[in-house]
Every structure is written in C-alpha cells, then in structure tokens.
GROMACS .gro file of C-alpha atoms in nm:
model
  269
    1MET     CA    1   2.230  -5.619   0.678
    2ILE     CA    2   2.529  -5.410   0.785
    3LYS     CA    3   2.411  -5.119   0.571
    4LYS     CA    4   2.064  -5.138   0.727
    5ILE     CA    5   2.210  -5.132   1.076
    6LEU     CA    6   2.431  -4.837   0.987
    7CYS     CA    7   2.144  -4.645   0.833
    8THR     CA    8   1.941  -4.694   1.150
    9ALA     CA    9   2.230  -4.569   1.358
   10LEU     CA   10   2.275  -4.268   1.133
   11ILE     CA   11   1.917  -4.151   1.192
   12SER     CA   12   1.994  -4.119   1.561
   13MET     CA   13   2.294  -3.900   1.480
   14ALA     CA   14   2.088  -3.637   1.297
   15PHE     CA   15   2.062  -3.409   1.597
   16ILE     CA   16   2.430  -3.393   1.689
   17THR     CA   17   2.515  -3.026   1.733
   18GLU     CA   18   2.828  -3.016   1.948
   19ALA     CA   19   3.141  -2.915   1.759
   20SER     CA   20   3.355  -3.125   1.990
   21ALA     CA   21   3.241  -3.475   2.080
   22SER     CA   22   3.313  -3.662   2.398
   23HIS     CA   23   3.392  -4.029   2.350
   24SER     CA   24   3.179  -4.298   2.506
   25ASN     CA   25   3.314  -4.543   2.758
   26TYR     CA   26   3.227  -4.822   2.520
   27SER     CA   27   3.518  -4.990   2.348
   28PRO     CA   28   3.448  -5.174   2.020
   29MET     CA   29   3.698  -5.437   2.133
   30ALA     CA   30   3.534  -5.495   2.471
   31PRO     CA   31   3.291  -5.777   2.554
   32ARG     CA   32   2.921  -5.686   2.562
   33GLN     CA   33   2.876  -5.436   2.841
   34ILE     CA   34   2.582  -5.531   3.059
   35SER     CA   35   2.661  -5.338   3.375
   36VAL     CA   36   2.791  -5.003   3.496
   37LYS     CA   37   3.100  -5.177   3.631
   38ALA     CA   38   3.170  -5.335   3.293
   39SER     CA   39   3.131  -5.002   3.115
   40HIS     CA   40   3.414  -4.855   3.324
   41ALA     CA   41   3.644  -5.155   3.302
   42ASP     CA   42   3.974  -5.138   3.116
   43TYR     CA   43   3.967  -5.359   2.810
   44SER     CA   44   4.298  -5.241   2.667
   45TYR     CA   45   4.458  -5.571   2.777
   46GLY     CA   46   4.781  -5.394   2.858
   47LEU     CA   47   4.813  -5.233   2.513
   48SER     CA   48   4.877  -4.862   2.463
   49VAL     CA   49   4.562  -4.659   2.403
   50LEU     CA   50   4.618  -4.449   2.092
   51PRO     CA   51   4.439  -4.131   1.973
   52GLY     CA   52   4.062  -4.175   1.949
   53ASN     CA   53   4.075  -4.462   2.199
   54SER     CA   54   4.219  -4.685   1.929
   55ILE     CA   55   4.432  -4.989   2.013
   56ASP     CA   56   4.670  -5.166   1.778
   57SER     CA   57   4.548  -5.504   1.899
   58ILE     CA   58   4.695  -5.696   1.604
   59GLU     CA   59   5.019  -5.501   1.578
   60TYR     CA   60   5.230  -5.809   1.509
   61ILE     CA   61   5.025  -5.892   1.199
   62ASN     CA   62   4.982  -5.527   1.098
   63ARG     CA   63   5.354  -5.455   1.125
   64ASN     CA   64   5.512  -5.777   1.003
   65ALA     CA   65   5.268  -5.878   0.733
   66PHE     CA   66   5.033  -5.606   0.611
   67TRP     CA   67   5.274  -5.313   0.656
   68LYS     CA   68   5.556  -5.490   0.476
   69LEU     CA   69   5.321  -5.591   0.196
   70ASN     CA   70   5.188  -5.235   0.157
   71TYR     CA   71   5.499  -5.027   0.218
   72VAL     CA   72   5.794  -5.248   0.126
   73VAL     CA   73   5.638  -5.426  -0.172
   74LEU     CA   74   5.327  -5.261  -0.319
   75ASP     CA   75   5.418  -4.898  -0.253
   76ARG     CA   76   5.786  -4.924  -0.339
   77TYR     CA   77   5.749  -5.124  -0.658
   78LEU     CA   78   5.400  -5.030  -0.781
   79LEU     CA   79   5.217  -4.737  -0.622
   80ARG     CA   80   5.513  -4.504  -0.585
   81PRO     CA   81   5.637  -4.537  -0.945
   82VAL     CA   82   5.281  -4.504  -1.079
   83ALA     CA   83   5.212  -4.200  -0.857
   84HIS     CA   84   5.532  -4.029  -0.968
   85GLY     CA   85   5.445  -4.100  -1.331
   86TYR     CA   86   5.096  -3.963  -1.275
   87SER     CA   87   5.244  -3.647  -1.120
   88LYS     CA   88   5.418  -3.575  -1.452
   89LEU     CA   89   5.084  -3.535  -1.631
   90PRO     CA   90   4.970  -3.182  -1.727
   91ASP     CA   91   4.820  -2.991  -1.436
   92PHE     CA   92   4.479  -2.961  -1.604
   93ALA     CA   93   4.459  -3.341  -1.637
   94LYS     CA   94   4.546  -3.401  -1.271
   95SER     CA   95   4.313  -3.129  -1.147
   96SER     CA   96   4.029  -3.267  -1.360
   97VAL     CA   97   4.066  -3.612  -1.206
   98HIS     CA   98   4.089  -3.470  -0.855
   99ASN     CA   99   3.792  -3.238  -0.911
  100PHE     CA  100   3.577  -3.523  -1.044
  101PHE     CA  101   3.615  -3.735  -0.731
  102SER     CA  102   3.599  -3.431  -0.507
  103ASN     CA  103   3.265  -3.347  -0.667
  104LEU     CA  104   3.134  -3.696  -0.589
  105SER     CA  105   3.237  -3.654  -0.227
  106ASP     CA  106   3.013  -3.347  -0.203
  107LEU     CA  107   2.717  -3.587  -0.212
  108ASN     CA  108   2.840  -3.731   0.118
  109ASN     CA  109   2.927  -3.387   0.249
  110THR     CA  110   2.568  -3.277   0.192
  111VAL     CA  111   2.425  -3.557   0.405
  112ASN     CA  112   2.699  -3.581   0.664
  113ASN     CA  113   2.699  -3.209   0.745
  114VAL     CA  114   2.329  -3.233   0.824
  115LEU     CA  115   2.398  -3.521   1.063
  116VAL     CA  116   2.641  -3.308   1.265
  117GLY     CA  117   2.407  -3.009   1.274
  118GLU     CA  118   2.573  -2.799   1.003
  119PRO     CA  119   2.286  -2.715   0.764
  120VAL     CA  120   2.470  -2.419   0.610
  121SER     CA  121   2.769  -2.638   0.520
  122SER     CA  122   2.527  -2.898   0.385
  123GLY     CA  123   2.367  -2.634   0.164
  124VAL     CA  124   2.707  -2.523   0.038
  125SER     CA  125   2.797  -2.885  -0.045
  126LEU     CA  126   2.471  -2.936  -0.233
  127GLY     CA  127   2.522  -2.611  -0.421
  128ARG     CA  128   2.877  -2.709  -0.512
  129PHE     CA  129   2.760  -3.044  -0.647
  130ALA     CA  130   2.482  -2.887  -0.853
  131ILE     CA  131   2.710  -2.621  -1.002
  132ASN     CA  132   3.012  -2.840  -1.068
  133SER     CA  133   2.804  -3.126  -1.211
  134THR     CA  134   2.650  -2.893  -1.470
  135VAL     CA  135   2.856  -2.584  -1.542
  136GLY     CA  136   3.169  -2.766  -1.428
  137LEU     CA  137   3.125  -3.048  -1.681
  138LEU     CA  138   3.047  -3.338  -1.445
  139GLY     CA  139   3.281  -3.199  -1.184
  140LEU     CA  140   3.593  -3.183  -1.399
  141ILE     CA  141   3.616  -2.810  -1.327
  142ASP     CA  142   3.565  -2.668  -0.978
  143VAL     CA  143   3.353  -2.372  -1.085
  144ALA     CA  144   3.195  -2.343  -0.739
  145LYS     CA  145   3.532  -2.272  -0.578
  146HIS     CA  146   3.584  -1.975  -0.807
  147MET     CA  147   3.240  -1.855  -0.700
  148GLY     CA  148   3.352  -1.853  -0.335
  149LEU     CA  149   3.192  -2.185  -0.237
  150GLU     CA  150   3.471  -2.372  -0.058
  151GLN     CA  151   3.427  -2.742   0.003
  152LYS     CA  152   3.290  -2.836   0.347
  153SER     CA  153   3.436  -3.183   0.390
  154MET     CA  154   3.258  -3.413   0.633
  155THR     CA  155   3.301  -3.790   0.625
  156MET     CA  156   3.092  -4.054   0.798
  157ASN     CA  157   3.405  -4.142   0.995
  158THR     CA  158   3.394  -3.797   1.154
  159VAL     CA  159   3.016  -3.811   1.200
  160MET     CA  160   3.046  -4.137   1.392
  161GLY     CA  161   3.331  -3.994   1.599
  162LYS     CA  162   3.126  -3.690   1.695
  163ALA     CA  163   2.847  -3.927   1.798
  164GLY     CA  164   3.085  -4.084   2.051
  165VAL     CA  165   3.198  -4.390   1.855
  166ASP     CA  166   3.562  -4.465   1.929
  167GLN     CA  167   3.802  -4.554   1.649
  168GLY     CA  168   3.840  -4.913   1.759
  169ALA     CA  169   4.118  -5.141   1.647
  170TYR     CA  170   4.382  -4.997   1.415
  171ILE     CA  171   4.411  -5.202   1.098
  172MET     CA  172   4.664  -5.188   0.816
  173VAL     CA  173   4.456  -5.321   0.529
  174PRO     CA  174   4.653  -5.487   0.245
  175ALA     CA  175   4.652  -5.276  -0.075
  176TYR     CA  176   4.440  -5.012   0.100
  177GLY     CA  177   4.638  -4.865   0.385
  178PRO     CA  178   4.570  -4.753   0.741
  179THR     CA  179   4.220  -4.749   0.883
  180THR     CA  180   4.025  -4.848   1.194
  181GLU     CA  181   3.713  -5.045   1.276
  182ARG     CA  182   3.516  -4.721   1.269
  183GLY     CA  183   3.678  -4.623   0.942
  184ILE     CA  184   3.579  -4.948   0.773
  185HIS     CA  185   3.214  -4.909   0.868
  186ALA     CA  186   3.218  -4.541   0.768
  187SER     CA  187   3.372  -4.616   0.428
  188ALA     CA  188   3.098  -4.870   0.357
  189VAL     CA  189   2.847  -4.586   0.396
  190ASP     CA  190   3.043  -4.313   0.216
  191ASN     CA  191   3.103  -4.539  -0.084
  192TRP     CA  192   2.730  -4.557  -0.163
  193PRO     CA  193   2.762  -4.367  -0.496
  194TYR     CA  194   2.969  -4.657  -0.631
  195TYR     CA  195   2.690  -4.906  -0.555
  196PHE     CA  196   2.491  -4.769  -0.849
  197VAL     CA  197   2.751  -4.850  -1.117
  198THR     CA  198   2.889  -5.174  -1.249
  199PRO     CA  199   3.157  -5.353  -1.044
  200TRP     CA  200   3.421  -5.288  -1.309
  201THR     CA  201   3.338  -4.918  -1.317
  202SER     CA  202   3.357  -4.907  -0.939
  203ILE     CA  203   3.696  -5.079  -0.941
  204ALA     CA  204   3.829  -4.846  -1.210
  205CYS     CA  205   3.713  -4.538  -1.018
  206THR     CA  206   3.868  -4.672  -0.697
  207VAL     CA  207   4.202  -4.734  -0.868
  208ILE     CA  208   4.215  -4.392  -1.037
  209ASN     CA  209   4.110  -4.215  -0.719
  210GLY     CA  210   4.373  -4.411  -0.526
  211ILE     CA  211   4.648  -4.309  -0.767
  212ASP     CA  212   4.543  -3.944  -0.744
  213ALA     CA  213   4.541  -3.966  -0.363
  214ARG     CA  214   4.881  -4.138  -0.356
  215ALA     CA  215   5.031  -3.872  -0.583
  216SER     CA  216   4.917  -3.601  -0.340
  217LEU     CA  217   5.130  -3.768  -0.070
  218ILE     CA  218   5.457  -3.751  -0.266
  219PRO     CA  219   5.581  -3.449  -0.062
  220GLN     CA  220   5.538  -3.655   0.257
  221GLU     CA  221   5.738  -3.959   0.142
  222GLU     CA  222   6.065  -3.839   0.289
  223ALA     CA  223   5.914  -3.791   0.635
  224ILE     CA  224   5.797  -4.153   0.640
  225ASP     CA  225   6.109  -4.298   0.475
  226LYS     CA  226   6.342  -4.129   0.722
  227ALA     CA  227   6.135  -4.198   1.032
  228VAL     CA  228   6.297  -4.415   1.302
  229ASP     CA  229   5.983  -4.631   1.297
  230PRO     CA  230   5.786  -4.563   0.976
  231TYR     CA  231   5.503  -4.794   1.083
  232ALA     CA  232   5.448  -4.616   1.416
  233GLN     CA  233   5.490  -4.276   1.250
  234LEU     CA  234   5.213  -4.340   0.997
  235ARG     CA  235   4.988  -4.496   1.259
  236GLN     CA  236   5.019  -4.197   1.490
  237VAL     CA  237   4.969  -3.943   1.213
  238TYR     CA  238   4.662  -4.122   1.075
  239LEU     CA  239   4.493  -4.160   1.415
  240MET     CA  240   4.577  -3.802   1.516
  241TYR     CA  241   4.430  -3.674   1.191
  242GLN     CA  242   4.104  -3.862   1.241
  243GLU     CA  243   4.084  -3.750   1.603
  244GLY     CA  244   4.157  -3.393   1.494
  245ARG     CA  245   3.857  -3.403   1.260
  246VAL     CA  246   3.635  -3.511   1.550
  247ASN     CA  247   3.782  -3.291   1.824
  248PRO     CA  248   3.986  -3.018   1.651
  249ASN     CA  249   4.014  -2.807   1.966
  250THR     CA  250   4.178  -3.082   2.168
  251SER     CA  251   4.381  -3.270   1.910
  252MET     CA  252   4.552  -2.976   1.742
  253GLU     CA  253   4.685  -2.800   2.050
  254ASN     CA  254   5.054  -2.868   2.010
  255LYS     CA  255   5.274  -2.770   1.720
  256GLU     CA  256   5.348  -3.123   1.609
  257ASP     CA  257   4.980  -3.199   1.564
  258LYS     CA  258   4.936  -2.907   1.324
  259ASN     CA  259   5.131  -3.095   1.058
  260VAL     CA  260   4.880  -3.381   1.049
  261ASP     CA  261   4.660  -3.222   0.780
  262ASN     CA  262   4.958  -3.223   0.545
  263TYR     CA  263   4.986  -3.601   0.561
  264LEU     CA  264   4.667  -3.791   0.505
  265ASP     CA  265   4.395  -3.554   0.392
  266GLU     CA  266   4.312  -3.783   0.101
  267ILE     CA  267   4.299  -4.103   0.311
  268ASP     CA  268   4.011  -3.966   0.518
  269ASP     CA  269   3.741  -4.082   0.263
   0.00000   0.00000   0.00000
C-alpha cells in the first residue's frame, strides 16, 4: 500500500523543473492541516528546527539508545574493524564492489532525473547503465566514466525534497544510521531493484554495500570521534548534506557547509 501511494505521488513530481525547491508549510509531524491558520501554525513544540525543517523529536531515544547502540557498540566493535579490514583489500577488488552498486544506482538515477526535469542527466544515467552492465562486466568496471560519462546522482530523497516535502523527524535507526521520515520513504522506493531477488540475496547485497560505504567514511572518523558532541555533529552534517542536495545554492553558502560532501556521500542512498 505504501509503495502504491508513493508511486502515485511520484507521478505528480514528473514536471518539477526548478533547480532550487521551496519547502511547503506542511510539517510531517503536524496534525492534519484543514485550514489556512493551521498551515501556518508552529508545530515544532519548542524544539529546534534543523536543516530541511527537520526536528529531532525523539532526541532522548535517538541519543541515549540508538546512537549508543550504533556508535559505541556496533561501529566500534563490528563495523569499524570490518571496514578497516575491507580497506586493506586490493584496490581493484574494492573498486569492483563499489562500481557494481554504483551501476545499480544508475537505474534510480535514470528515473529520478526525469522527475526533476533533467532529461539529459537521465539519458546519461541510462547510457552509463547500459555500457557498464555489458562492456563493464555487470558494472564491475566503470567503462562509462572513462568515456566521459560522469554519474548524475539523483535519489528519491532529493526528488521529494525538490517537490517541497520537508525532511520530517530525524531518526537514528539501529544498525542503519541517520535518516529522516522523508529518507525512509525515499529508500523504500530507491531499493526497488532488490525486490526482484531473493531475501537472502538482498540481505547479502545490503551488507556488502554497507561495508563498502562504511569504509569510504574512514577518513572522517577522527572528525566525529573528536567532536565535542559527536551525536549533534553527525546529525547536523547529515541534514545539511540532504538539504544541500535539494537547495545547493542556499545550503552551501558558507565555508563550513562545503565540507558536507566529504562526510556522508554514501549514506544518501
């Protein structure tokens, strides 16, 4: 049912052409808005409004339960050691894994770029997928990049943001990481290629892709570890990154914001 609702909503997004989207007054955390007065009311309940109109409405649980489980336990004793071990593999092995999943994402890029009014980027994404899936041996080799076809990344999260959908509540998902209400719905759509394989294959692909993504964040570990408030640091960086994808001209104005792309480029999908 959720997928049907999302697909219906996506059809209405097909004519989005503005490069920079203005957010709606609607808050995903607000009661049903049935009047003009209600649409302009403040439903932040005294909480700080974060980038993308997100609110950390369950911060106590996010910080004291899910963050500690993810960062203090799972990352420190499982993900980090595995990621560092993975980083020791030969470069061709790591690049092959990364290229394979990057090639799959070009399926989403093809559709999502159309939805934001970027047919040229959509064509490039389709061309990349066709070339890399054949000449590139199922995407293990990024042949298209060497032909001058750079990847045109566009996630459903960004598509929804450009359509005016706010990020909603910030959520630290156990064993997954930071996301938002919008991000959860968007991921359900972008993960459609995995719906056509067996559950075990889907799980295996998710785990391998997660390890590859975590290994790419090794250079950023020190910034988080040495932060005065690592939880708030990661939250701000993640939300700024997502907002920067939606409104790059407004979210990347100051110098500090320009470092966001170096943090969570892999978490975007």
